[in-house]
């Protein structure tokens, strides 16, 4: 049977008694936590200038990203099959959503994507959403 280390349990209990634990935090994350994450990324990953956003989950992060990057009428590509929350978020921005088919093995069709991204007769694509592993398929895009 696995359980968290005693220090983690004690920290969680202390945290439950703090007022800030029971409030909604800023969309980008609690500033002290963001600063600690930037420090960690700088030291361990050698990324000096990094934009860090800490959210309660990937749906909030995705929504924050599409609301930041897309304006009404912008074009967004979404690989099929797609996670339904991604489509809803894109629709909420008023973006024009195009569905990008995948191969029979549910991998991105790179030739098709390249042709679409380079097509000057169609609206410029401002956002391409790739979920890896694929949701809902669970398929992993290989590293090569």
PDB file of N, CA, C and O in Angstrom, residues 70-98:
ATOM      1  N   UNK A  70      -6.787  33.693 -30.462  1.00  0.00           N
ATOM      2  CA  UNK A  70      -7.749  33.750 -31.563  1.00  0.00           C
ATOM      3  C   UNK A  70      -8.719  34.909 -31.435  1.00  0.00           C
ATOM      4  O   UNK A  70      -9.173  35.243 -30.348  1.00  0.00           O
ATOM      5  N   UNK A  71      -9.031  35.477 -32.569  1.00  0.00           N
ATOM      6  CA  UNK A  71     -10.088  36.479 -32.676  1.00  0.00           C
ATOM      7  C   UNK A  71     -11.203  35.886 -33.531  1.00  0.00           C
ATOM      8  O   UNK A  71     -10.985  34.930 -34.289  1.00  0.00           O
ATOM      9  N   UNK A  72     -12.363  36.489 -33.438  1.00  0.00           N
ATOM     10  CA  UNK A  72     -13.485  36.035 -34.251  1.00  0.00           C
ATOM     11  C   UNK A  72     -13.091  36.043 -35.717  1.00  0.00           C
ATOM     12  O   UNK A  72     -12.486  37.000 -36.208  1.00  0.00           O
ATOM     13  N   UNK A  73     -13.387  34.926 -36.387  1.00  0.00           N
ATOM     14  CA  UNK A  73     -13.078  34.814 -37.808  1.00  0.00           C
ATOM     15  C   UNK A  73     -11.724  34.199 -38.114  1.00  0.00           C
ATOM     16  O   UNK A  73     -11.478  33.817 -39.259  1.00  0.00           O
ATOM     17  N   UNK A  74     -10.830  34.114 -37.122  1.00  0.00           N
ATOM     18  CA  UNK A  74      -9.543  33.452 -37.348  1.00  0.00           C
ATOM     19  C   UNK A  74      -9.788  31.980 -37.680  1.00  0.00           C
ATOM     20  O   UNK A  74     -10.814  31.409 -37.312  1.00  0.00           O
ATOM     21  N   UNK A  75      -8.818  31.364 -38.350  1.00  0.00           N
ATOM     22  CA  UNK A  75      -8.941  29.956 -38.720  1.00  0.00           C
ATOM     23  C   UNK A  75      -8.114  29.093 -37.791  1.00  0.00           C
ATOM     24  O   UNK A  75      -6.948  29.379 -37.527  1.00  0.00           O
ATOM     25  N   UNK A  76      -8.748  28.024 -37.301  1.00  0.00           N
ATOM     26  CA  UNK A  76      -8.084  27.056 -36.433  1.00  0.00           C
ATOM     27  C   UNK A  76      -8.261  25.663 -37.029  1.00  0.00           C
ATOM     28  O   UNK A  76      -9.350  25.319 -37.503  1.00  0.00           O
ATOM     29  N   UNK A  77      -7.197  24.879 -37.025  1.00  0.00           N
ATOM     30  CA  UNK A  77      -7.256  23.487 -37.479  1.00  0.00           C
ATOM     31  C   UNK A  77      -7.335  22.572 -36.269  1.00  0.00           C
ATOM     32  O   UNK A  77      -6.620  22.765 -35.284  1.00  0.00           O
ATOM     33  N   UNK A  78      -8.176  21.566 -36.378  1.00  0.00           N
ATOM     34  CA  UNK A  78      -8.367  20.604 -35.299  1.00  0.00           C
ATOM     35  C   UNK A  78      -8.275  19.210 -35.899  1.00  0.00           C
ATOM     36  O   UNK A  78      -9.020  18.864 -36.825  1.00  0.00           O
ATOM     37  N   UNK A  79      -7.309  18.417 -35.406  1.00  0.00           N
ATOM     38  CA  UNK A  79      -7.151  17.056 -35.912  1.00  0.00           C
ATOM     39  C   UNK A  79      -8.360  16.199 -35.520  1.00  0.00           C
ATOM     40  O   UNK A  79      -8.900  16.318 -34.422  1.00  0.00           O
ATOM     41  N   UNK A  80      -8.762  15.304 -36.439  1.00  0.00           N
ATOM     42  CA  UNK A  80      -9.873  14.387 -36.213  1.00  0.00           C
ATOM     43  C   UNK A  80      -9.301  13.008 -35.943  1.00  0.00           C
ATOM     44  O   UNK A  80      -8.422  12.569 -36.692  1.00  0.00           O
ATOM     45  N   UNK A  81      -9.722  12.285 -34.914  1.00  0.00           N
ATOM     46  CA  UNK A  81     -10.742  12.669 -33.946  1.00  0.00           C
ATOM     47  C   UNK A  81     -10.198  13.718 -32.977  1.00  0.00           C
ATOM     48  O   UNK A  81      -8.991  13.796 -32.747  1.00  0.00           O
ATOM     49  N   UNK A  82     -11.098  14.492 -32.416  1.00  0.00           N
ATOM     50  CA  UNK A  82     -10.702  15.583 -31.536  1.00  0.00           C
ATOM     51  C   UNK A  82     -11.410  15.461 -30.192  1.00  0.00           C
ATOM     52  O   UNK A  82     -12.428  14.776 -30.055  1.00  0.00           O
ATOM     53  N   UNK A  83     -10.861  16.149 -29.218  1.00  0.00           N
ATOM     54  CA  UNK A  83     -11.462  16.215 -27.885  1.00  0.00           C
ATOM     55  C   UNK A  83     -12.568  17.262 -27.950  1.00  0.00           C
ATOM     56  O   UNK A  83     -12.340  18.400 -28.349  1.00  0.00           O
ATOM     57  N   UNK A  84     -13.781  16.889 -27.572  1.00  0.00           N
ATOM     58  CA  UNK A  84     -14.936  17.773 -27.758  1.00  0.00           C
ATOM     59  C   UNK A  84     -14.776  19.120 -27.057  1.00  0.00           C
ATOM     60  O   UNK A  84     -15.278  20.130 -27.537  1.00  0.00           O
ATOM     61  N   UNK A  85     -14.053  19.176 -25.938  1.00  0.00           N
ATOM     62  CA  UNK A  85     -13.851  20.459 -25.262  1.00  0.00           C
ATOM     63  C   UNK A  85     -13.002  21.408 -26.101  1.00  0.00           C
ATOM     64  O   UNK A  85     -13.153  22.619 -26.006  1.00  0.00           O
ATOM     65  N   UNK A  86     -12.101  20.853 -26.906  1.00  0.00           N
ATOM     66  CA  UNK A  86     -11.304  21.705 -27.785  1.00  0.00           C
ATOM     67  C   UNK A  86     -12.212  22.375 -28.814  1.00  0.00           C
ATOM     68  O   UNK A  86     -12.084  23.575 -29.072  1.00  0.00           O
ATOM     69  N   UNK A  87     -13.124  21.612 -29.399  1.00  0.00           N
ATOM     70  CA  UNK A  87     -14.041  22.196 -30.375  1.00  0.00           C
ATOM     71  C   UNK A  87     -14.904  23.273 -29.712  1.00  0.00           C
ATOM     72  O   UNK A  87     -15.073  24.360 -30.265  1.00  0.00           O
ATOM     73  N   UNK A  88     -15.431  22.997 -28.531  1.00  0.00           N
ATOM     74  CA  UNK A  88     -16.273  23.987 -27.847  1.00  0.00           C
ATOM     75  C   UNK A  88     -15.503  25.270 -27.564  1.00  0.00           C
ATOM     76  O   UNK A  88     -16.022  26.373 -27.746  1.00  0.00           O
ATOM     77  N   UNK A  89     -14.255  25.142 -27.133  1.00  0.00           N
ATOM     78  CA  UNK A  89     -13.444  26.330 -26.839  1.00  0.00           C
ATOM     79  C   UNK A  89     -13.219  27.146 -28.109  1.00  0.00           C
ATOM     80  O   UNK A  89     -13.341  28.373 -28.094  1.00  0.00           O
ATOM     81  N   UNK A  90     -12.902  26.473 -29.201  1.00  0.00           N
ATOM     82  CA  UNK A  90     -12.684  27.178 -30.469  1.00  0.00           C
ATOM     83  C   UNK A  90     -13.961  27.872 -30.924  1.00  0.00           C
ATOM     84  O   UNK A  90     -13.926  29.020 -31.383  1.00  0.00           O
ATOM     85  N   UNK A  91     -15.096  27.202 -30.794  1.00  0.00           N
ATOM     86  CA  UNK A  91     -16.368  27.806 -31.191  1.00  0.00           C
ATOM     87  C   UNK A  91     -16.689  29.036 -30.341  1.00  0.00           C
ATOM     88  O   UNK A  91     -17.237  30.012 -30.842  1.00  0.00           O
ATOM     89  N   UNK A  92     -16.321  28.997 -29.066  1.00  0.00           N
ATOM     90  CA  UNK A  92     -16.604  30.134 -28.182  1.00  0.00           C
ATOM     91  C   UNK A  92     -15.834  31.379 -28.600  1.00  0.00           C
ATOM     92  O   UNK A  92     -16.257  32.499 -28.318  1.00  0.00           O
ATOM     93  N   UNK A  93     -14.704  31.212 -29.276  1.00  0.00           N
ATOM     94  CA  UNK A  93     -13.926  32.372 -29.720  1.00  0.00           C
ATOM     95  C   UNK A  93     -14.489  32.981 -30.988  1.00  0.00           C
ATOM     96  O   UNK A  93     -14.104  34.085 -31.358  1.00  0.00           O
ATOM     97  N   UNK A  94     -15.352  32.251 -31.668  1.00  0.00           N
ATOM     98  CA  UNK A  94     -15.860  32.720 -32.956  1.00  0.00           C
ATOM     99  C   UNK A  94     -14.916  32.386 -34.095  1.00  0.00           C
ATOM    100  O   UNK A  94     -15.083  32.871 -35.214  1.00  0.00           O
ATOM    101  N   UNK A  95     -13.928  31.553 -33.802  1.00  0.00           N
ATOM    102  CA  UNK A  95     -12.975  31.161 -34.852  1.00  0.00           C
ATOM    103  C   UNK A  95     -13.666  30.263 -35.871  1.00  0.00           C
ATOM    104  O   UNK A  95     -14.666  29.595 -35.576  1.00  0.00           O
ATOM    105  N   UNK A  96     -13.108  30.229 -37.052  1.00  0.00           N
ATOM    106  CA  UNK A  96     -13.553  29.335 -38.112  1.00  0.00           C
ATOM    107  C   UNK A  96     -12.771  28.043 -37.946  1.00  0.00           C
ATOM    108  O   UNK A  96     -11.543  28.039 -38.040  1.00  0.00           O
ATOM    109  N   UNK A  97     -13.460  26.951 -37.652  1.00  0.00           N
ATOM    110  CA  UNK A  97     -12.796  25.673 -37.367  1.00  0.00           C
ATOM    111  C   UNK A  97     -12.784  24.808 -38.620  1.00  0.00           C
ATOM    112  O   UNK A  97     -13.813  24.596 -39.252  1.00  0.00           O
ATOM    113  N   UNK A  98     -11.587  24.337 -38.969  1.00  0.00           N
ATOM    114  CA  UNK A  98     -11.432  23.361 -40.051  1.00  0.00           C
ATOM    115  C   UNK A  98     -10.956  22.064 -39.422  1.00  0.00           C
ATOM    116  O   UNK A  98     -10.099  22.079 -38.537  1.00  0.00           O
TER     117      UNK A  98
END
